[in-house]
Amino acid sequence: MKQAKEDLRIEGGITRGPKIEIIVNGQPLRAFDGETIGAALAAAGIRELRRTEQLQDPRGLYCCMGTCHGCLVTVNGQPNVRACITPVQAGQQIELQEGYGKIDPAAPEPPPGRLVLMQVPLVIVGSGPAGLSAAIAAARVGTKVLVIDENRQAGGQIYRQLPRDFKVSDAARLGADYADGQSLLGQVRELGEAVEIWHEALVWSVFESNQLAVAHDNALVLLDAKAIIVATGAYERPVPVPGWTLPGAMTAGGAQVLLKSQRVRPGRRALLAGTGPLQLVVANQMLDAGMKVVAMAESTSMLGAWRYLPGLLHQPGLIKQGLAYIYRLKRAGVQMLRSHALRSIQGQGQVNSAVVGRVDMHGYPVAGSEKTFEVDTVCMGYGLIPSVWLTSLLGCRHDYHPLVGGWVPFFDANMQTDQAGVFVAGDGAGIAGVLVAKMQGTIAGLHATAHAGDITVDQAIQASLPQLRQLDSMGQFRRAMDRIYRIQPDLYANVTDETIVCRCESITAGEIRQAIRQGTANLNDIKKRTRCGMGYCQGTNCQPSIAAILAREFDADPAGIEMQTTRPPARPIPLNLLMGDLELGSRNAEVGKGQSA
Ligand code: FES
């Protein structure tokens, strides 16, 4: 276990929670109430969190959102705990995990679960900008709303808040997103009991008549709602390269969680590689935090961007902000490499260096153009993909969207899917950014309320007219951005046979290609033959890469590839909820306590 002499916590602007001590592999370690285990370990320079069962290779923090399950550790004798979302507690015993880990027979048994049936008018899954805007719109016209979120706090990825135990002393140092998030959360608080939020609640299955199965507060809650809004957001598109599973290699969004929410630097010297504006934002946040950013590789050339100027000019403020980010990075001496992509990452046990190289307009590597950078942190950000596991479980129609580079649920002007009473909003409905997410959330909230019978459809249409008008303008901006930063299909040409594609099951591209050459032609078949997609994340992380590899093998349009079927449990749930002495609760029973935003 390596421990850095230097503490990677970012000082200034906040006061952390009380100092505590946790035990990591038998050694005491300083932490602060409110921190996640992952952040406390990262702050101490402990990057390797586990070794895989299959290859015994080291893994560390990757997505920091609880999605990838790469950061599993054993906590107080219980294996497979996600370090990135689990808070520290004084005296907690943490073991860096070998393989699947072992249950400590002396560890206390969890209490038996309960089964509760509930009915609510409107349930919203996800408490990011779309989910919160939907809740506000619905509650303001008199509907009681239940919001379900996996995280400990509302806000989603963009408005990710500081831990409750942290106190803000200088909000200006936390950036505009923090202030925007506070404003939205303030509106939710003003609505009082009209909006109830369940934190750390997992929707893991959907039963008949769209009944949601939710794990919350040691209860299995079967939830019937008149209307459902899915606002599950998005996650980062993986483009695997050799070495991308090394500790220190993470998504740009994962680095942002550490910087923004936990106030911890992910490392000291960073390289960012990918495409899209998120890289610019994260690189600037790294500079704010005092990190050295050595280079930023953007895979697109940006040469034809002027053609999309009319669309971009619909949001001049965002363009100005983007140019300011670029200016600052250049002044800080960051090498800005256009038409360059990540080739490989090297290191013994953690990242020591990374190689980037030139790519052509399709993303195909140009030989002889490689550059090596000595870094301890590599952030990969090839755009976002809608998180569609829940709309998939709900049986909604999905279409492959070439500009998004992934599957998107079908929805109409009211944000309703092809399933009556199921609405979508935000990045889970197609990647469109925070402003669109809020507008779509408002529209979905109003029309879901109409579906629940609390207002008429005409009232919902009238109330959502301002958002509909703005959406048109925002849509033009978004389409321009999508075209400029469109994912290049030949980026996947760099995925060598030895490269791990399925991080959970350690399945390589070679194994996937072999299955394809043996006659497998769809994602579900590949899953059955290789276990690719059967791991902890249920294929969330590997499905887009497998689809891209499949399309390349057949020289086919990805739009013709059938989406992988989502199977319950779509999220990891404690087995005691299914196996304990269950008692049947009554309808409308209260489960735990709803928490404030
Ligand atoms: S990466 Fe999680 S199942 Fe493949």
XYZ file of C-alpha atoms and ligand atoms in Angstrom:
601
model
C 0.000 0.000 0.000
C 1.626 3.224 -1.150
C 0.897 6.392 0.750
C 1.907 9.825 -0.517
C 3.695 12.237 1.777
C 1.668 15.047 0.263
C -2.030 15.315 1.037
C -3.994 15.761 -2.189
C -6.920 17.540 -0.539
C -7.751 20.967 -1.956
C -7.787 23.657 0.690
C -9.788 26.870 0.606
C -13.466 27.655 0.144
C -14.662 24.908 2.501
C -14.234 23.472 5.958
C -14.292 19.681 6.039
C -16.185 17.609 8.557
C -14.536 16.499 11.820
C -11.253 14.615 11.511
C -11.576 10.866 12.033
C -9.396 7.790 11.685
C -10.107 4.817 9.455
C -8.076 1.611 9.232
C -6.834 0.604 5.791
C -5.188 -2.818 5.524
C -4.443 -2.586 9.236
C -2.878 0.897 9.034
C -4.532 4.000 10.509
C -5.418 6.692 7.991
C -6.682 10.221 8.510
C -10.049 11.051 6.947
C -12.818 13.603 7.398
C -16.503 13.017 8.014
C -18.392 13.394 4.753
C -15.599 12.092 2.547
C -16.092 8.947 0.536
C -13.716 6.060 1.145
C -12.418 6.566 -2.398
C -11.683 10.241 -1.801
C -9.945 9.585 1.533
C -7.727 6.963 -0.117
C -7.068 9.162 -3.161
C -6.116 12.066 -0.903
C -3.500 9.829 0.706
C -2.146 8.697 -2.658
C -3.597 5.168 -2.328
C -4.646 4.417 -5.894
C -4.813 0.645 -6.109
C -8.076 -0.401 -4.460
C -8.385 -4.007 -5.581
C -6.995 -6.782 -7.778
C -9.313 -8.532 -10.214
C -10.355 -12.153 -9.804
C -9.514 -13.050 -13.404
C -6.125 -11.401 -14.034
C -5.123 -10.136 -10.586
C -4.488 -6.769 -12.228
C -4.794 -3.575 -10.169
C -7.859 -1.335 -10.333
C -8.663 2.034 -8.834
C -11.189 4.830 -9.047
C -12.594 5.157 -12.566
C -16.074 6.707 -12.879
C -16.524 7.914 -9.254
C -20.302 7.755 -9.822
C -20.990 4.228 -8.595
C -21.550 3.002 -12.155
C -18.400 1.091 -13.100
C -17.858 -0.900 -9.871
C -14.117 -0.697 -10.445
C -13.364 0.534 -6.938
C -14.718 -2.350 -4.842
C -13.204 -2.716 -1.383
C -14.059 -4.773 1.689
C -15.528 -2.703 4.517
C -15.961 -4.110 8.026
C -15.815 -7.627 6.605
C -18.331 -6.985 3.838
C -16.798 -7.313 0.349
C -17.705 -5.470 -2.860
C -18.444 -2.068 -1.363
C -18.112 0.792 -3.855
C -15.413 3.063 -2.434
C -16.418 5.997 -4.640
C -19.876 6.459 -3.114
C -19.517 4.972 0.379
C -18.781 7.465 3.151
C -16.004 6.992 5.690
C -16.862 6.320 9.325
C -14.606 6.525 12.353
C -12.896 3.201 13.013
C -14.051 1.677 9.716
C -11.938 -1.347 8.723
C -11.146 -1.221 5.010
C -9.342 -3.969 3.139
C -8.099 -3.434 -0.390
C -9.860 -6.311 -2.093
C -8.429 -9.414 -3.768
C -10.747 -10.793 -6.450
C -14.356 -11.066 -5.360
C -13.335 -10.718 -1.723
C -14.398 -12.895 1.186
C -17.228 -12.402 3.615
C -15.918 -12.270 7.171
C -17.951 -14.921 9.047
C -17.542 -12.844 12.212
C -19.072 -9.764 10.559
C -22.511 -8.878 11.972
C -25.427 -10.141 9.897
C -27.526 -7.435 8.291
C -31.044 -7.144 9.695
C -33.737 -8.946 7.659
C -35.351 -6.884 4.961
C -38.967 -5.732 4.744
C -41.377 -5.740 1.843
C -43.548 -2.677 1.426
C -46.138 -1.846 -1.208
C -46.666 1.816 -2.015
C -48.691 3.947 -4.368
C -47.671 7.446 -5.381
C -49.022 9.816 -8.035
C -45.643 10.593 -9.584
C -42.218 9.052 -9.159
C -39.084 10.578 -10.650
C -35.938 8.479 -10.914
C -32.878 10.712 -10.784
C -32.316 13.984 -8.955
C -30.097 15.839 -11.390
C -31.219 19.057 -13.106
C -33.891 17.250 -15.169
C -35.328 15.295 -12.239
C -35.371 18.263 -9.878
C -36.921 20.563 -12.512
C -39.617 17.956 -13.140
C -40.277 17.684 -9.405
C -40.556 21.467 -9.035
C -42.931 21.790 -12.008
C -45.173 18.968 -10.801
C -45.214 20.017 -7.140
C -46.042 23.629 -8.043
C -49.277 22.505 -9.674
C -50.212 20.441 -6.648
C -48.888 16.921 -7.278
C -47.057 15.020 -4.552
C -43.756 13.842 -5.928
C -41.375 11.095 -4.869
C -37.820 11.443 -6.195
C -35.522 8.416 -6.060
C -31.767 8.749 -6.330
C -28.815 6.423 -5.816
C -26.615 9.131 -4.382
C -26.443 10.515 -0.869
C -27.335 13.977 -2.113
C -29.448 15.443 -4.873
C -27.940 17.324 -7.803
C -26.746 14.651 -10.215
C -23.354 14.831 -11.853
C -23.385 18.486 -12.912
C -24.796 19.869 -9.648
C -22.985 17.393 -7.444
C -22.975 18.981 -4.017
C -20.389 18.914 -1.268
C -20.873 16.325 1.478
C -23.292 17.506 4.187
C -20.479 17.521 6.758
C -18.501 20.077 4.727
C -19.174 23.759 5.350
C -18.833 26.292 2.542
C -16.840 29.376 3.500
C -16.346 30.811 0.004
C -18.968 29.652 -2.509
C -17.315 31.647 -5.318
C -14.399 29.175 -5.291
C -16.758 26.284 -5.996
C -17.836 27.552 -9.417
C -21.075 28.478 -11.180
C -22.457 24.919 -11.215
C -22.400 24.822 -7.427
C -24.400 28.069 -7.251
C -26.893 26.893 -9.919
C -27.371 23.609 -8.083
C -27.931 25.407 -4.795
C -30.569 27.579 -6.456
C -32.460 24.561 -7.839
C -32.221 22.697 -4.542
C -33.463 25.817 -2.746
C -36.597 25.786 -4.918
C -37.168 22.143 -4.005
C -36.795 22.902 -0.288
C -39.363 25.707 -0.558
C -41.910 23.149 -1.742
C -41.638 21.345 1.594
C -43.383 17.989 1.835
C -44.703 18.194 -1.723
C -41.347 16.788 -2.853
C -39.936 13.808 -0.974
C -36.485 12.558 -1.910
C -35.192 9.090 -1.170
C -31.414 9.083 -1.250
C -29.308 5.935 -1.586
C -32.341 4.238 -3.142
C -31.865 1.812 -6.031
C -34.448 0.957 -8.658
C -33.293 -2.525 -9.607
C -36.209 -4.080 -11.473
C -39.565 -3.409 -13.086
C -42.470 -5.793 -12.584
C -45.851 -5.989 -14.322
C -47.784 -2.766 -14.944
C -44.551 -0.785 -14.592
C -44.271 -1.470 -10.866
C -40.808 -0.324 -9.772
C -38.789 -2.487 -7.380
C -36.748 -0.193 -5.163
C -34.154 -1.065 -2.537
C -34.286 1.609 0.141
C -33.724 1.852 3.873
C -33.430 -1.936 4.272
C -36.785 -2.398 2.555
C -37.804 -3.820 -0.780
C -40.398 -1.313 -1.911
C -42.770 -2.197 -4.727
C -43.868 1.126 -6.059
C -46.946 1.772 -8.186
C -47.080 5.233 -9.716
C -49.616 6.840 -12.023
C -46.710 8.396 -13.932
C -42.961 7.771 -14.017
C -40.284 10.216 -15.133
C -36.928 8.661 -15.963
C -34.139 11.194 -15.471
C -31.215 8.840 -15.027
C -28.682 11.024 -16.849
C -25.694 9.779 -18.766
C -22.279 8.245 -18.342
C -19.023 8.572 -20.196
C -18.359 6.670 -23.378
C -15.408 4.357 -22.943
C -12.899 4.057 -25.774
C -10.596 1.307 -24.484
C -6.832 1.532 -24.981
C -4.059 -0.696 -23.640
C -3.493 0.212 -19.998
C -6.797 2.028 -19.429
C -7.600 -0.145 -16.410
C -4.528 1.044 -14.474
C -5.192 3.019 -11.275
C -4.787 6.694 -12.140
C -6.667 6.322 -15.447
C -10.203 7.558 -15.006
C -13.065 9.277 -16.750
C -13.039 13.059 -16.999
C -16.319 13.037 -15.066
C -14.756 10.881 -12.357
C -11.930 13.370 -11.942
C -14.538 16.116 -11.766
C -16.355 14.375 -8.903
C -13.146 14.249 -6.877
C -12.328 17.875 -7.640
C -15.785 19.404 -7.241
C -17.562 17.329 -4.672
C -14.801 15.807 -2.567
C -12.260 18.611 -3.027
C -9.452 16.147 -3.683
C -6.974 16.227 -6.568
C -7.004 12.984 -8.556
C -3.215 13.287 -8.993
C -0.468 15.811 -9.650
C 0.323 15.695 -13.376
C -2.544 15.013 -15.748
C -3.204 14.384 -19.397
C -6.731 14.627 -20.772
C -7.789 12.824 -23.928
C -11.120 12.581 -25.667
C -13.529 14.870 -27.396
C -15.983 17.550 -26.397
C -16.228 20.499 -24.051
C -16.167 18.527 -20.775
C -12.404 18.137 -21.189
C -11.989 21.911 -21.255
C -14.034 22.283 -18.087
C -12.170 19.559 -16.191
C -8.744 20.804 -17.321
C -9.624 24.264 -15.986
C -10.853 22.779 -12.709
C -7.535 20.934 -12.411
C -5.652 24.202 -12.836
C -7.892 25.795 -10.188
C -6.945 22.938 -7.875
C -3.232 23.503 -8.447
C -2.622 20.458 -10.648
C -0.223 20.432 -13.572
C -2.083 19.727 -16.818
C 0.552 18.730 -19.358
C -1.612 18.170 -22.435
C -5.142 17.898 -23.745
C -5.722 15.672 -26.783
C -8.890 16.411 -28.761
C -9.645 13.693 -31.299
C -11.554 15.907 -33.737
C -9.779 18.428 -35.949
C -12.315 21.253 -35.378
C -11.413 22.411 -38.905
C -14.972 22.449 -40.196
C -16.448 23.923 -37.016
C -17.150 27.259 -38.739
C -19.883 25.522 -40.774
C -21.889 25.121 -37.583
C -21.485 28.737 -36.504
C -25.176 29.624 -37.057
C -26.177 26.891 -34.607
C -23.455 27.815 -32.114
C -24.516 31.464 -32.127
C -27.785 30.471 -30.463
C -25.786 30.310 -27.214
C -23.117 33.040 -27.413
C -22.550 32.905 -23.654
C -21.485 29.265 -23.776
C -19.177 29.915 -26.746
C -17.537 32.793 -24.891
C -17.049 30.583 -21.860
C -15.471 27.845 -24.004
C -13.039 30.304 -25.591
C -12.101 31.607 -22.143
C -11.322 28.034 -21.042
C -9.067 27.482 -24.092
C -7.284 30.804 -23.566
C -6.537 29.969 -19.955
C -5.215 26.492 -20.773
C -2.895 27.911 -23.418
C -1.618 30.561 -21.038
C -0.930 27.843 -18.478
C 1.291 26.061 -21.013
C -1.034 23.111 -21.623
C -0.241 21.437 -24.967
C -3.494 21.563 -26.938
C -3.350 18.724 -29.466
C -6.116 18.598 -32.068
C -6.676 15.434 -34.139
C -4.905 13.442 -31.425
C -6.210 10.506 -29.436
C -4.972 8.360 -26.604
C -3.010 5.309 -27.817
C -1.949 3.633 -24.590
C -1.252 4.094 -20.902
C 1.793 2.643 -19.154
C 2.700 1.999 -15.556
C 3.601 -0.541 -12.907
C 0.613 -0.751 -10.591
C -0.501 2.754 -11.543
C -0.198 5.292 -14.347
C 3.332 6.530 -15.057
C 2.992 7.742 -18.633
C 0.633 7.922 -21.587
C 1.044 7.950 -25.351
C -1.111 10.027 -27.679
C -0.932 10.096 -31.456
C -2.437 11.826 -34.449
C -5.674 10.467 -35.937
C -7.295 11.128 -39.300
C -10.759 12.646 -39.670
C -12.369 9.250 -38.952
C -10.264 8.682 -35.846
C -7.882 6.201 -37.496
C -4.366 6.281 -35.961
C -1.629 7.900 -38.065
C 1.554 5.835 -37.683
C 4.729 7.529 -36.471
C 2.981 10.454 -34.767
C 3.174 9.193 -31.177
C 4.113 11.445 -28.265
C 4.774 10.206 -24.727
C 3.892 12.230 -21.641
C 5.026 11.466 -18.120
C 1.894 11.809 -16.031
C 0.331 10.149 -13.006
C -3.265 10.810 -14.092
C -5.034 10.230 -17.401
C -8.593 11.472 -17.857
C -10.591 10.021 -20.723
C -13.680 11.816 -21.964
C -15.156 10.765 -25.295
C -18.553 12.311 -24.729
C -21.591 11.016 -22.906
C -24.014 8.183 -23.587
C -27.594 8.218 -22.276
C -28.145 5.886 -19.362
C -31.038 3.800 -20.700
C -31.119 0.784 -18.372
C -34.402 1.868 -16.783
C -36.208 2.848 -19.975
C -35.022 -0.507 -21.303
C -36.496 -2.358 -18.296
C -39.714 -0.364 -18.768
C -39.956 -1.727 -22.303
C -39.570 1.632 -24.052
C -38.577 1.794 -27.697
C -34.965 2.871 -28.289
C -33.313 4.000 -31.496
C -29.613 4.247 -32.265
C -28.731 7.915 -32.662
C -25.607 8.447 -34.800
C -24.823 11.918 -33.426
C -25.089 10.684 -29.852
C -23.313 7.455 -30.786
C -25.669 5.347 -28.678
C -29.254 4.275 -28.077
C -31.817 6.881 -27.117
C -35.394 6.310 -25.924
C -38.115 7.485 -28.283
C -40.195 10.364 -26.867
C -42.791 12.837 -28.130
C -43.090 16.620 -27.698
C -44.488 16.066 -24.183
C -41.425 13.963 -23.260
C -43.605 10.835 -23.103
C -42.086 7.586 -24.394
C -44.010 5.002 -26.394
C -45.081 3.554 -23.007
C -48.112 5.448 -21.671
C -47.277 7.223 -18.424
C -43.504 6.834 -18.813
C -41.702 10.121 -19.468
C -38.016 10.936 -19.952
C -35.970 14.094 -19.455
C -32.364 15.229 -19.483
C -29.275 13.461 -20.753
C -30.971 10.075 -20.402
C -33.230 11.204 -23.261
C -30.283 12.167 -25.487
C -27.254 14.233 -24.575
C -28.240 17.876 -24.521
C -26.657 19.537 -21.493
C -27.924 21.100 -18.321
C -30.069 23.904 -19.784
C -32.032 21.527 -22.005
C -32.264 19.030 -19.146
C -34.009 21.613 -16.963
C -36.451 22.580 -19.730
C -37.232 18.978 -20.589
C -37.671 18.257 -16.889
C -40.252 21.020 -16.563
C -42.163 19.793 -19.626
C -42.057 16.177 -18.435
C -43.131 17.217 -14.924
C -46.178 19.078 -16.225
C -47.283 16.377 -18.654
C -46.691 13.585 -16.144
C -48.895 15.554 -13.752
C -51.547 15.725 -16.465
C -51.221 11.971 -16.962
C -51.686 11.485 -13.219
C -54.919 13.495 -13.529
C -53.967 16.520 -11.414
C -54.143 19.036 -14.297
C -55.496 18.861 -17.845
C -53.310 18.264 -20.881
C -54.255 21.762 -22.118
C -53.007 23.253 -18.852
C -49.756 21.296 -19.190
C -49.287 22.537 -22.765
C -49.938 26.157 -21.802
C -47.620 26.007 -18.799
C -44.777 24.451 -20.790
C -44.878 26.858 -23.766
C -41.909 28.991 -22.566
C -39.710 25.889 -22.273
C -40.826 24.577 -25.671
C -39.821 27.853 -27.341
C -36.390 27.861 -25.666
C -35.843 24.206 -26.493
C -35.913 24.998 -30.181
C -33.078 27.511 -29.837
C -31.083 25.226 -27.524
C -31.633 22.300 -29.871
C -29.912 24.139 -32.715
C -26.895 24.832 -30.507
C -26.789 21.240 -29.331
C -26.992 19.756 -32.813
C -24.086 21.976 -33.888
C -22.002 20.757 -30.918
C -22.914 17.134 -31.630
C -21.725 17.475 -35.213
C -18.436 19.119 -34.248
C -17.660 16.554 -31.548
C -19.210 13.536 -33.247
C -17.543 10.310 -32.100
C -15.203 9.027 -34.820
C -15.792 5.311 -35.519
C -12.147 4.496 -36.271
C -11.072 5.466 -32.757
C -11.898 1.829 -32.013
C -9.258 0.698 -34.553
C -6.744 1.303 -31.763
C -8.375 -1.352 -29.563
C -5.803 -4.152 -29.868
C -6.767 -7.789 -29.273
C -5.016 -7.680 -25.879
C -6.974 -4.627 -24.708
C -9.519 -5.265 -21.963
C -12.960 -4.126 -23.115
C -15.215 -5.495 -20.356
C -13.620 -4.081 -17.234
C -15.819 -6.099 -14.858
C -15.095 -9.521 -16.367
C -11.623 -8.707 -17.792
C -12.706 -9.759 -21.304
C -10.393 -8.622 -24.086
C -11.185 -7.283 -27.537
C -9.558 -10.439 -28.956
C -12.072 -12.672 -27.138
C -14.948 -10.548 -28.431
C -13.617 -10.595 -31.994
C -13.178 -14.363 -31.790
C -16.817 -14.766 -30.707
C -17.926 -12.543 -33.588
C -15.859 -14.549 -36.092
C -17.406 -17.751 -34.769
C -20.766 -16.486 -35.948
C -22.066 -14.277 -33.146
C -23.741 -11.241 -34.623
C -25.553 -9.506 -31.803
C -24.776 -8.095 -28.374
C -26.866 -10.614 -26.436
C -25.060 -13.530 -28.122
C -21.666 -11.998 -27.391
C -22.743 -11.596 -23.780
C -23.721 -15.287 -23.537
C -20.515 -16.522 -25.173
C -17.971 -14.289 -23.476
C -19.640 -13.020 -20.237
C -19.031 -9.514 -21.601
C -21.832 -7.528 -19.976
C -22.514 -9.971 -17.129
C -20.307 -8.171 -14.638
C -21.086 -5.824 -11.782
C -22.083 -2.941 -14.063
C -24.401 -5.160 -16.144
C -22.815 -4.058 -19.399
C -23.256 -0.334 -18.874
C -19.573 0.243 -19.503
C -18.729 -2.339 -22.129
C -21.862 -2.378 -24.309
C -20.945 0.735 -26.364
C -17.429 -0.571 -27.059
C -18.675 -4.041 -28.031
C -21.231 -2.468 -30.380
C -18.470 -0.378 -31.981
C -16.205 -3.443 -32.376
C -19.114 -5.455 -33.801
C -19.924 -2.700 -36.300
C -16.268 -2.539 -37.394
C -15.985 -6.325 -37.789
C -18.990 -6.386 -40.138
C -18.324 -2.960 -41.621
C -21.909 -2.319 -40.564
C -23.976 0.639 -39.440
C -24.279 0.517 -35.614
C -27.915 1.577 -36.074
C -28.599 -1.957 -37.321
C -27.285 -3.559 -34.114
C -29.868 -4.614 -31.556
C -29.446 -3.085 -28.104
C -28.323 -5.440 -25.342
C -31.239 -6.570 -23.180
C -31.185 -5.217 -19.636
C -31.868 -7.916 -17.048
C -32.749 -7.448 -13.398
C -31.194 -6.827 -11.007
C -30.050 -3.831 -13.009
C -28.385 -2.457 -9.905
C -26.593 -4.292 -7.079
C -28.929 -4.865 -4.140
C -28.325 -6.389 -0.720
C -29.447 -10.025 -0.820
C -30.925 -9.792 2.668
C -33.751 -7.787 1.084
C -34.720 -10.875 -0.904
C -33.795 -13.577 1.596
C -34.674 -12.156 4.987
C -37.902 -12.646 6.926
C -40.115 -10.433 4.885
C -43.301 -8.950 6.163
C -45.968 -7.509 3.958
C -46.549 -3.843 4.594
C -49.689 -1.993 3.693
C -50.262 0.260 0.738
C -49.271 3.844 1.321
C -46.983 2.699 4.116
C -44.165 5.044 4.953
C -40.719 3.698 4.239
C -37.965 5.263 6.254
C -37.899 8.993 6.248
C -37.936 11.126 3.174
C -34.969 13.442 3.219
C -34.594 17.016 2.284
C -32.798 18.099 -0.843
S -17.722 -3.606 -18.086
Fe -19.173 -4.176 -16.582
S -20.114 -5.931 -17.408
Fe -18.650 -5.369 -18.917
